[in-house]
Amino acid sequence: MSTKTHVTCIINGDETDFLTEDGESLLNALRDEVGLTGAKEGCGTGDCGACSIIMNGDLTASCLVFAPEAQCSTIVTVEGLADGDHLHPLQQCFLEGAALQCGVCTPGFLVASKVLLDRNPNPDDTEIRYALAGNLCRCTGYDKIVRAVKEAAVQLRENGKVQA
Amino acid sequence: MTIAEDPATTNPGYKWVGTRPIRPDGFEKVTGRAKFGADLYLPGMLHGAVLRSPHAHAKILSIDTSEAEAMAGVKSVITGDDFPPAMGKEKDMASNTIARDKVLYEGHVVAAVAATSRAQARAALDAIKVTYEVLPHVLTVDQAMAAGAPVLHDGMLTKGSEPAATEPSNVASRVIYQGGDLDKGFAEADVVVEHEFTTKPVHQGYIEPHAAVADTTPDGRSTVWCSSQGHFAMRTYSAQVLGWDSGRIRVIPAEIGGGFGGKTVIYLEPLAIKLSQKAGRPVKIVMSRDEVFRATGPTSGSRMTAKIGATKDGKITAADVHLWFEAGAYAGSPVGAAAMCCLAPYKVENFTIEGFDVVVNKPRVAAYRAPGAPISGFAVESVMDEIAKSIGMDPIEFRLANVVEEGDTATYGPKFPRIGYKETLEAIKNHPNYQEPLGPNQGRGIAVGFWFNAGMNSSATVNVNEDGTVNVLTGSPDIGGSRASMALMAAEELGVDVARISPNVADTATVGFNDVTGGSRTTLATGGAVVNACRMIIEDLRGRAAKQWDVAADQVEWVDGQAQMVDGSQPPLSLADIAKGWARTGGPIAASASLNARGVGAGFSTQMCDLEVDPETGVVTIVRYTTAQDAGRAIHPSYVEGQFQGGVAQGIGWALNEEYVHNADGVMENAGFLDYRMPVASDLPMIDTVIVEVPNPGHPYGVRGVGEVGIVPPLAAVANAVDSATGKRICHLPLSPIRILDALLEG
Ligand code: FES
Ligand code: FES
C-alpha cells in the first residue's frame, strides 16, 4: 500500500485538509481530492498558466508544486475570487468584455490578473501583456483579455479596493 | 467597428440581434464551475492511460500484457485485439484509434490500461511488453514520393492520377482544377512570378487536452462524457470503431476548451468505453500535452509551387499552382480544399491547380480552421504581393482589379452568390491604419483569404416553460459563444427578452442530431434550426390565441412577443399569458426543427500586418494588425470580433514560430508548449477588427460563418510585411529569427 500524506491548508478562506501521494501535483490534489476543478491542466509543465492559483500571495503554477508542499499554506483559486454572489470586478469585466471564448484558460487568466492588480493597480498595456505572458489563450488573441483587465483596474481603483 | 453594406436596408431594426449581452454560460466559466472534459468524477472511477509507439514506423510482432494485468489495482488492459478489424468507412479512424499489426507514427496507440490510481496506470504501461520490427519511415512529401520509398499502406493506389495508378505508393490522391489555356495566359503576361514554398505541420493548440469518461454497463451500453466539437460525431465514430449500434452509446457533452477542428474526430472515446466495459467501472482518460502534440491534430506540412502572370496594368492572366500536402499516417490532408480556395478571390481565366495528398509517418492530420486554405493561401498571396510590387501597384488596388463578385464563377466551379469580399478590401483601404506611416525596419503586408463555410445537419428543440420563459436545446457544442447567439436569435424571433431564454447544449439522447461545431456552421445552421423551431412556436401561439378569441388564426399576428388581433379588437396576449393557460389551449408549448442547411454564405477576409524586423536578431515584432471580414450579420458582435482576432493570432503564430520538429528517427522533438511556441500576450498587439456586413441571402438574419476565414490571410500578410521591411521574399515557414537572419545575411 502506498503511504499518503495528510495536508492541511487554507483554501479560499476555509481550513481544508486532504490526503495525497507524495509524487502528486498540487493541481491534481486540488482537483481530485478537494474537488476544486476550476484550475485546469493545460500542459503540466508550467508553460500555459491554466493551473494558476495564488499560494501565499504569489502567482503559482499548481502543476509544478508537489501537493505536500501546500502544508500550512494559504491558497486562493478561481473559485475563491467572487465574494458570495458578488463577482470580482475582473470576473465581471471578462464577462462584459467577452474576454473568453471557450473559457478553459479563463480561471488562470483571472487568477494571474488578480495578482497583477493586487500589486500594480494601474498597469499599462505592456505591463498587462507581460504579466499575463505565462498564460496561454488560443481562442481570443488576447485583445479582449487585455481590455478587460484594464477596465477592471479602473473599476477597482474607483472602488478604492486596491491600495495605491 | 462595424460597416454594414447599407445600414438603411440591411439593419431592419432588430431588437436583440446585433446586441452584446453577457453570454448565458459566462458565469459558470468565470467562477470555475464550468465542467470541461477532465472535470467529471464518478464514484469508483478508474484512471486510464495509453501506451504509444516510440517508433515512426514498425510492425507489431507481439504485445504481452500479462504482467500488467496481474498488477494490483489494474482493472483492465486493452489492445487492438479487443476491437473488431478496422474496416468500412471509418477504417482509418479505427486503426488510428488503436494500432492493429503496424504502427505508423510515433505516438500511435498500441494499448491502454485502467487502474485505481494514475501512478498505477502509468506503472502498468511500463509493464506491457511490445516487440516491434522497426521499418524505414518517411517524414516529408519528398521522402514519401521518392523512388523506393517505404510504402505505408500496401493497397494504396493514387486516386485521380493520370494514367491510373497501378503500383501502390504513398500518394493517396490527386485533385486538379483547370480552366482556360495556361500557355496563352502566360504569353499575355508582362510579368511572371514563380516561387517554391514549404510549410511545416502546426497544431491547433487548444488549451484543453482531450479527455473522456466512459461508464459502460453490463448490458453493453455506455454513457460517455467528453469534450468535443460534436458529441453526435463522437457517438457515430465510436460505434463504428467498436462495431456497435449508435443507440448503445449516449454522449453527454462537456464544455469544450478549444478545438479549431482538432476535436471533430475521436481518439480516446472507444478506448475508455472498452476499458470501462472490461473493468465494469467508469474510466477516465485525459491526455497529457505531450500526447496531444504527438498523437492528435496537427494540420499538414507542405511543399508548393505557384507561378502567376499579370499584365503591367494589373490584370492576372494565368496561374499555375501545385500543392503536395502531408496527410500524416492516413489519407486525408486538406489539399482539396486548399486547391479550391487559393485562387477563389481572383477572376482568372487561365489556371491549373493541382494537389496531392501524401501519407507520411507522422500523426494523422485533423481539421484546423479553414483546413488547407491558409497553406495554399500563403503561396498564392505571397506571389500576388510580389506581382503587385513588381508592377508598382498598390496591393489592394491589385486585388480590386481582379476581384470576384456576385455572379462570377469561382475557380473551383460554382458561381458566387452575394459576397462581401470587395467590401473587405475597401474597408482596409479606408481604415486609418492604412495611412499610418511606417518607421525604420518596418513593413506592411496585405493578404486576402476565402473559405466556403459549411451548412450540414442541425436540430433544435424549443420548449416554452409554464411562466413564458424559454428553453432552447441544440446539439452543437458551444466553443466560443454560440449559446449567446442562439439565445439572441430566439429572443428576436419570439419577441421576448433575451434574459428569458435559456440556451442549452443537450446530449445525444435528448435532442435531434447535430453535425459537429465546425466549418463555421453553427450560427448559420443550428441557428437556422432554432429560428425555424421558434417560428413553429409562433404559429402554434397564434393558433392558441385565435382559439381563445374564437377567430380564425389569420386574424392573429405575433408582434413584439405578443399575440394581437389584426384589428386590435382584443387586449394582446403575451407569451407568458398563453403559457399560463396552456392546459386549456392544447397542452405544453414545444417545437423541434431539423434541417440540412442550404444557403451557406462564403467568407472573405482582407488583412493588413504592420511589423518591425530587428536587423540584428531577425526577431519580428507585430506593431499593428487590422482585419476586415464579412460576417453577413453579426448576431453577437463581440464574439464575432473574437473569432476574427483568434484566427489572426493563430495565423501569426503559424507564420512566425510554430512548427513540428521531428528528428531523423521520426520522433517529435518539441512536444510541449515551451518548445512549440504559440503566441503569448506579450507577442501581440491589439488586433483591430472591422465587421463587414453584407447579409447572406441564405439565412434569415443574413449570417455567414465567421470562425475560419480569419486564419487564411495572416501567413502571407506577415511574409509580405517581412518582405516589405527587409526586401527579402521568404517562402518557407515559420519566419523564425534564424531564417530571417539567414535571409538578411545573404545580402
Ligand atoms: S498546467 Fe500548469 S502551467 Fe500548464
Ligand atoms: S478562451 Fe479558449 S483558450 Fe482562452
PDB file of N, CA and C and ligand atoms in Angstrom, chain A residues 100-105 137-140, chain B residues 207, ligand 2:
ATOM      1  N   LEU A 100     -13.595  35.854 -22.998  1.00  0.00           N
ATOM      2  CA  LEU A 100     -13.427  34.413 -23.048  1.00  0.00           C
ATOM      3  C   LEU A 100     -14.216  33.870 -24.223  1.00  0.00           C
ATOM      4  N   GLN A 101     -13.636  32.891 -24.856  1.00  0.00           N
ATOM      5  CA  GLN A 101     -14.392  32.182 -25.894  1.00  0.00           C
ATOM      6  C   GLN A 101     -14.709  30.784 -25.386  1.00  0.00           C
ATOM      7  N   CYS A 102     -13.714  29.885 -25.405  1.00  0.00           N
ATOM      8  CA  CYS A 102     -14.001  28.558 -24.847  1.00  0.00           C
ATOM      9  C   CYS A 102     -14.031  28.604 -23.334  1.00  0.00           C
ATOM     10  N   GLY A 103     -13.225  29.476 -22.750  1.00  0.00           N
ATOM     11  CA  GLY A 103     -13.251  29.646 -21.304  1.00  0.00           C
ATOM     12  C   GLY A 103     -12.324  28.754 -20.516  1.00  0.00           C
ATOM     13  N   VAL A 104     -11.568  27.891 -21.154  1.00  0.00           N
ATOM     14  CA  VAL A 104     -10.749  26.974 -20.359  1.00  0.00           C
ATOM     15  C   VAL A 104      -9.519  27.679 -19.789  1.00  0.00           C
ATOM     16  N   CYS A 105      -9.072  28.725 -20.450  1.00  0.00           N
ATOM     17  CA  CYS A 105      -7.927  29.486 -19.931  1.00  0.00           C
ATOM     18  C   CYS A 105      -8.359  30.509 -18.900  1.00  0.00           C
ATOM     19  N   CYS A 137      -3.718  31.641 -24.138  1.00  0.00           N
ATOM     20  CA  CYS A 137      -5.084  31.565 -24.628  1.00  0.00           C
ATOM     21  C   CYS A 137      -4.981  31.345 -26.118  1.00  0.00           C
ATOM     22  N   ARG A 138      -5.657  30.332 -26.623  1.00  0.00           N
ATOM     23  CA  ARG A 138      -5.569  30.060 -28.050  1.00  0.00           C
ATOM     24  C   ARG A 138      -6.773  30.632 -28.793  1.00  0.00           C
ATOM     25  N   CYS A 139      -7.793  31.082 -28.044  1.00  0.00           N
ATOM     26  CA  CYS A 139      -9.030  31.492 -28.725  1.00  0.00           C
ATOM     27  C   CYS A 139      -9.105  32.980 -29.028  1.00  0.00           C
ATOM     28  N   THR A 140      -8.653  33.818 -28.109  1.00  0.00           N
ATOM     29  CA  THR A 140      -9.050  35.234 -28.180  1.00  0.00           C
ATOM     30  C   THR A 140      -8.050  36.144 -28.868  1.00  0.00           C
TER      31      THR A 140
ATOM     32  N   ILE B 207      -6.152  24.709 -25.590  1.00  0.00           N
ATOM     33  CA  ILE B 207      -5.505  24.641 -24.279  1.00  0.00           C
ATOM     34  C   ILE B 207      -5.997  23.423 -23.486  1.00  0.00           C
TER      35      ILE B 207
HETATM   36  S1  FES C   2     -10.792  31.331 -24.330  1.00  0.00           S
HETATM   37 FE1  FES C   2     -10.186  29.410 -25.149  1.00  0.00          FE
HETATM   38  S2  FES C   2      -8.120  29.284 -24.573  1.00  0.00           S
HETATM   39 FE2  FES C   2      -8.678  31.238 -23.913  1.00  0.00          FE
END
